[in-house]
Coordinates of C-alpha atoms in Angstrom, one line a residue:
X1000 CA 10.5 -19.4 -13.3
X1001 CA 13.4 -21.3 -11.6
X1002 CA 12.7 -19.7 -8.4
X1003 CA 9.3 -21.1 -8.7
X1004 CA 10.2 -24.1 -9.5
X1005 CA 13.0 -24.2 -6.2
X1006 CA 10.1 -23.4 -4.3
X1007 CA 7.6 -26.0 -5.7
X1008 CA 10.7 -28.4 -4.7
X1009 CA 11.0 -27.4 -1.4
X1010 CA 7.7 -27.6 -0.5
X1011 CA 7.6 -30.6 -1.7
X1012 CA 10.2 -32.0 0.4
X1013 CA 8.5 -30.4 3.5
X1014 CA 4.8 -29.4 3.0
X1015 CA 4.4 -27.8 6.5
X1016 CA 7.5 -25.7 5.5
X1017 CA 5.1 -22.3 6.6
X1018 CA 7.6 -19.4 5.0
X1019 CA 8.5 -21.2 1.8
X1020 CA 4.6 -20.5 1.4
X1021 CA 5.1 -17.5 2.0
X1022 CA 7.9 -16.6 -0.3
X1023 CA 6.2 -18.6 -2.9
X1024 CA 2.9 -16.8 -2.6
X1025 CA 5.1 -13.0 -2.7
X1026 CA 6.7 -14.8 -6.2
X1027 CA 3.2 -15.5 -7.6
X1028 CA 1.6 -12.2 -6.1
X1029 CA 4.7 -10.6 -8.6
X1030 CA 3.5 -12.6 -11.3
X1031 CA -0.3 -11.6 -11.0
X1032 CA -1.0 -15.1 -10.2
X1033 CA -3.0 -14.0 -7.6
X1034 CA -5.4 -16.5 -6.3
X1035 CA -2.4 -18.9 -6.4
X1036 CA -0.5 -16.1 -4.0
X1037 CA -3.6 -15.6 -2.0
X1038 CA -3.8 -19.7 -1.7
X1039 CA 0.0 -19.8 -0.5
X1040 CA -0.2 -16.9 2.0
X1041 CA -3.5 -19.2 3.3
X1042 CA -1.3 -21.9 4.5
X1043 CA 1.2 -20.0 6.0
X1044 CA -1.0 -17.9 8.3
X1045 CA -2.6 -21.4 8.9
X1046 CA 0.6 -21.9 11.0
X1047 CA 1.6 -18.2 11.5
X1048 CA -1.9 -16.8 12.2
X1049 CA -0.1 -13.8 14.7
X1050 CA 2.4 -12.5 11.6
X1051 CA 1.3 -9.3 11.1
X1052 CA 3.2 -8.9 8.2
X1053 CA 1.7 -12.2 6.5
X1054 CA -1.9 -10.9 6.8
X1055 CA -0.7 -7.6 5.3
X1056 CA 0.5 -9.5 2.4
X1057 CA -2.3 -11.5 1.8
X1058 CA -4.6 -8.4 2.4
X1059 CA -2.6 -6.3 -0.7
X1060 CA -3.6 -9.6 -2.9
X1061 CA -6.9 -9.7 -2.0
X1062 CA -7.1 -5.8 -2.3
X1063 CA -6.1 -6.4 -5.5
X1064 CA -9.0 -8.6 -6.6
X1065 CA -11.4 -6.1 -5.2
X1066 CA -11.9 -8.4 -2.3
X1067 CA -12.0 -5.5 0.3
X1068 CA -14.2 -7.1 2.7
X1069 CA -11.5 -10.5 3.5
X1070 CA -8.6 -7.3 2.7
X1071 CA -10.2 -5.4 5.7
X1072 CA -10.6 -7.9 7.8
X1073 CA -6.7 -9.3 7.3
X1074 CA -5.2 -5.5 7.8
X1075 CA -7.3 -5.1 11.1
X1076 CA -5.9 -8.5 12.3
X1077 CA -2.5 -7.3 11.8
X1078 CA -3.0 -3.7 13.3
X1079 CA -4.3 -6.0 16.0
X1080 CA -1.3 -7.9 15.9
X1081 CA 1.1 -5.3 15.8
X1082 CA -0.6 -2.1 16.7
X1083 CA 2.9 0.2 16.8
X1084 CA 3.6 -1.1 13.2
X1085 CA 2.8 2.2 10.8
X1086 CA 2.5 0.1 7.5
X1087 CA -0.5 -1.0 8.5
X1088 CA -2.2 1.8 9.4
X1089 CA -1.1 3.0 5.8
X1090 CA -2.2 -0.2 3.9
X1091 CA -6.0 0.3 5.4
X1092 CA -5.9 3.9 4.8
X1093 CA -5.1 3.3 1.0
X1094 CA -8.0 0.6 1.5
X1095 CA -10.3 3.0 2.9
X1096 CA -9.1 5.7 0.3
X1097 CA -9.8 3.0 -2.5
X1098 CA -13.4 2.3 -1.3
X1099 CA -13.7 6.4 -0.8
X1100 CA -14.1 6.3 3.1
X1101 CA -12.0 9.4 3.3
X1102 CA -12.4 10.2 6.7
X1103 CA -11.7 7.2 7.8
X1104 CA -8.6 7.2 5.7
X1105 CA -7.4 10.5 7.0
X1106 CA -7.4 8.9 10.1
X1107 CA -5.3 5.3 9.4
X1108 CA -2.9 8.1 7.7
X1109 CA -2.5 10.2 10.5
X1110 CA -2.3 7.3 12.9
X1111 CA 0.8 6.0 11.0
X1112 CA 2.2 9.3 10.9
X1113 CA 2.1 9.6 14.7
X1114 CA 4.0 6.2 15.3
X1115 CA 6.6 6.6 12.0
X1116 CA 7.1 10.1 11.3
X1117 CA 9.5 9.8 8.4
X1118 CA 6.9 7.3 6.4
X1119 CA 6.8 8.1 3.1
X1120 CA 3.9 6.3 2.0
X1121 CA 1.8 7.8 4.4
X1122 CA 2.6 11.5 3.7
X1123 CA 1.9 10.3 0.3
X1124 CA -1.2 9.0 1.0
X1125 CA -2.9 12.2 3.3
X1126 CA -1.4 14.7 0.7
X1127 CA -3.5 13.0 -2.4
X1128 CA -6.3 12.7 0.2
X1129 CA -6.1 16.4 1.0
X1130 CA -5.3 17.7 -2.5
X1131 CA -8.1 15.9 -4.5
X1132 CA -10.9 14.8 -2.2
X1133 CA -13.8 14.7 -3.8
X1134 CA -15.3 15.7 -0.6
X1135 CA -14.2 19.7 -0.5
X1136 CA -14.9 19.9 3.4
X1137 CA -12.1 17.3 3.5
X1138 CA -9.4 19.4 1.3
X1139 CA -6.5 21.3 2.5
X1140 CA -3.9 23.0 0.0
X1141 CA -1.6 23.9 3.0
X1142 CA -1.9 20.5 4.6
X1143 CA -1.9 18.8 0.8
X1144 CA 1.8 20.9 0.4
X1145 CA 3.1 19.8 3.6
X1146 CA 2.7 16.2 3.1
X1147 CA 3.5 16.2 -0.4
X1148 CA 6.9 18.2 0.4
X1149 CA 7.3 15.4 3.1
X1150 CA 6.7 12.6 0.6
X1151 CA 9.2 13.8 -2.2
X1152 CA 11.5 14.8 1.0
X1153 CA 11.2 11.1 2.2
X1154 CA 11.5 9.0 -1.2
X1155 CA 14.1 8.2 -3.7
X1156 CA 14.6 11.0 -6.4
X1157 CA 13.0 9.1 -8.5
X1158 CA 9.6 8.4 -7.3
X1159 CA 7.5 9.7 -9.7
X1160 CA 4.1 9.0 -7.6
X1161 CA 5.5 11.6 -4.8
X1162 CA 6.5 13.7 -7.4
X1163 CA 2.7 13.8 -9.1
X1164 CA 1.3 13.9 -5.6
X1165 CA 3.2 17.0 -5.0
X1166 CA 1.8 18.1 -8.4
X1167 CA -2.0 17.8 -7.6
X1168 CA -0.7 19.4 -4.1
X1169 CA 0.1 22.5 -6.3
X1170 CA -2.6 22.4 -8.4
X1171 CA -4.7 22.1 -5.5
X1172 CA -3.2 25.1 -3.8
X1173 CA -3.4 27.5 -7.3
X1174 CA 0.6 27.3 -7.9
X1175 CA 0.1 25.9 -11.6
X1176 CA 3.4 26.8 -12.7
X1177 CA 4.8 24.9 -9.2
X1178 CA 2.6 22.0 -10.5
X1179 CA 3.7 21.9 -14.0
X1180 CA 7.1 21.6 -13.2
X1181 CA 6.4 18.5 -10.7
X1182 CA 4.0 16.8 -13.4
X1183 CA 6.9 17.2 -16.2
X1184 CA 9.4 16.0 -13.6
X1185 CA 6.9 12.7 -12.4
X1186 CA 6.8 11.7 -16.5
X1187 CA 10.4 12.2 -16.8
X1188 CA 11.4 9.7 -14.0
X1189 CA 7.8 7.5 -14.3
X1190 CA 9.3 4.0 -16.2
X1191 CA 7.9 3.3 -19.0
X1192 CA 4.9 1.0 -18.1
X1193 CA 3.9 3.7 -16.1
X1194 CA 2.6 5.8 -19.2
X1195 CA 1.3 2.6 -20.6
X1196 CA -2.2 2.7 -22.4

C-alpha cells in the first residue's frame, strides 16, 4: 500500500513519467487489480511501444483475463521486438498451450529452447506438453523425462511445479513409483496456497 501510494505521488508530480507506469502497473498486476495494471502498462508502451519486455507484461495481464486475442497480439510484438529473447517464445507457448494449440506450442517451446538452453520455464512447459497432451500423436514419455529432468535440474529445490511436471513425466512413461515419489515431494515443498480449495 505505501508503495502504491509513492507511485500515485510520483506520477503525479510527472505524468509522462513512462516506467513509474510501469512499476505501478507490475504492483497492481500483484494485487489482481488487473484492469488497473493493464491501464498503467497502456501508457507506458504509449511512450515505449519497442519494450519488448513491457508488452510481455501487459500480455501476462491480459492472459490473465482470458483476453488472448490482445495477449497474442502483445507477445508477437515483442518476439518482433526482440526475436533472440527466449521468454517470449515461452510466454506464447504457455498461451498457445492454454488455448490448446499444442502444436503450435511445441514449437514457441522449442524455439526458446534453441536460443536459451538452460530455460527452465520452457523445459517445463514441452515436458507437461509431452507428458499429458490430450492429443496422443503429440506425447512422448522419453522426451516428457528429458525435459522434466531438465526443468527440476534448472530450478530452485524447491519448485514444486518442476517437481509435479516431472511426476506426470513418470506417470506418463509407466514409472508410478518414480512418479509417486515426485508428487509427494511437489506437495511437500508446494506453499500452502498452492493446495488451496
Amino acid at each position: 500500500d505505501a508503495a502504491l501510494i509513492d507511485f500515485n505521488r510520483v506520477i503525479e508530480l510527472n505524468p509522462g513519467l513512462a516506467i513509474a507506469y510501469r512499476n505501478r502497473g507490475e504492483l497492481l498486476a500483484a494485487q489482481g487489480k488487473l484492469d488497473d495494471a493493464i491501464a498503467d502498462y497502456s501508457r507506458a508502451i504509449e511512450s515505449l511501444p519497442d519494450d519488448a519486455e513491457l508488452r510481455r507484461a501487459r500480455a501476462h495481464a491480459l492472459q490473465q483475463q482470458d483476453q488472448f486475442e490482445l495477449a497474442r497480439s502483445d507477445l508477437d510484438r515483442s518476439i518482433q521486438i526482440a526475436p533472440n529473447e527466449a521468454p517470449g517464445y515461452t510466454q506464447r507457448a504457455n498461451l498457445f498451450a492454454d488455448r490448446c494449440e499444442y502444436p503450435r506450442a511445441i514449437q514457441d517451446f522449442n524455439q526458446a529452447l534453441a536460443i536459451e538452453p538452460k530455460l527452465a520455464d520452457a523445459h517445463r512447459g514441452l515436458a507437461w506438453i509431452k507428458a499429458t497432451c490430450p492429443d496422443e500423436r503429440l506425447r512422448d514419455a522419453s522426451q516428457a523425462l528429458e525435459a522434466a529432468h531438465a526443468a527440476v535440474q534448472l530450478s530452485s529445490p524447491d519448485d514444486y511445479l518442476a517437481l509435479d511436471v516431472l511426476a506426470a513425466a513418470h506417470a506418463n512413461a509407466g514409472e508410478f513409483d518414480e512418479a509417486i515419489a515426485a508428487q509427494q515431494q511437489a506437495i511437500n515443498t508446494a506453499p500452502p496456497e498452492a493446495s488451496a480449495p
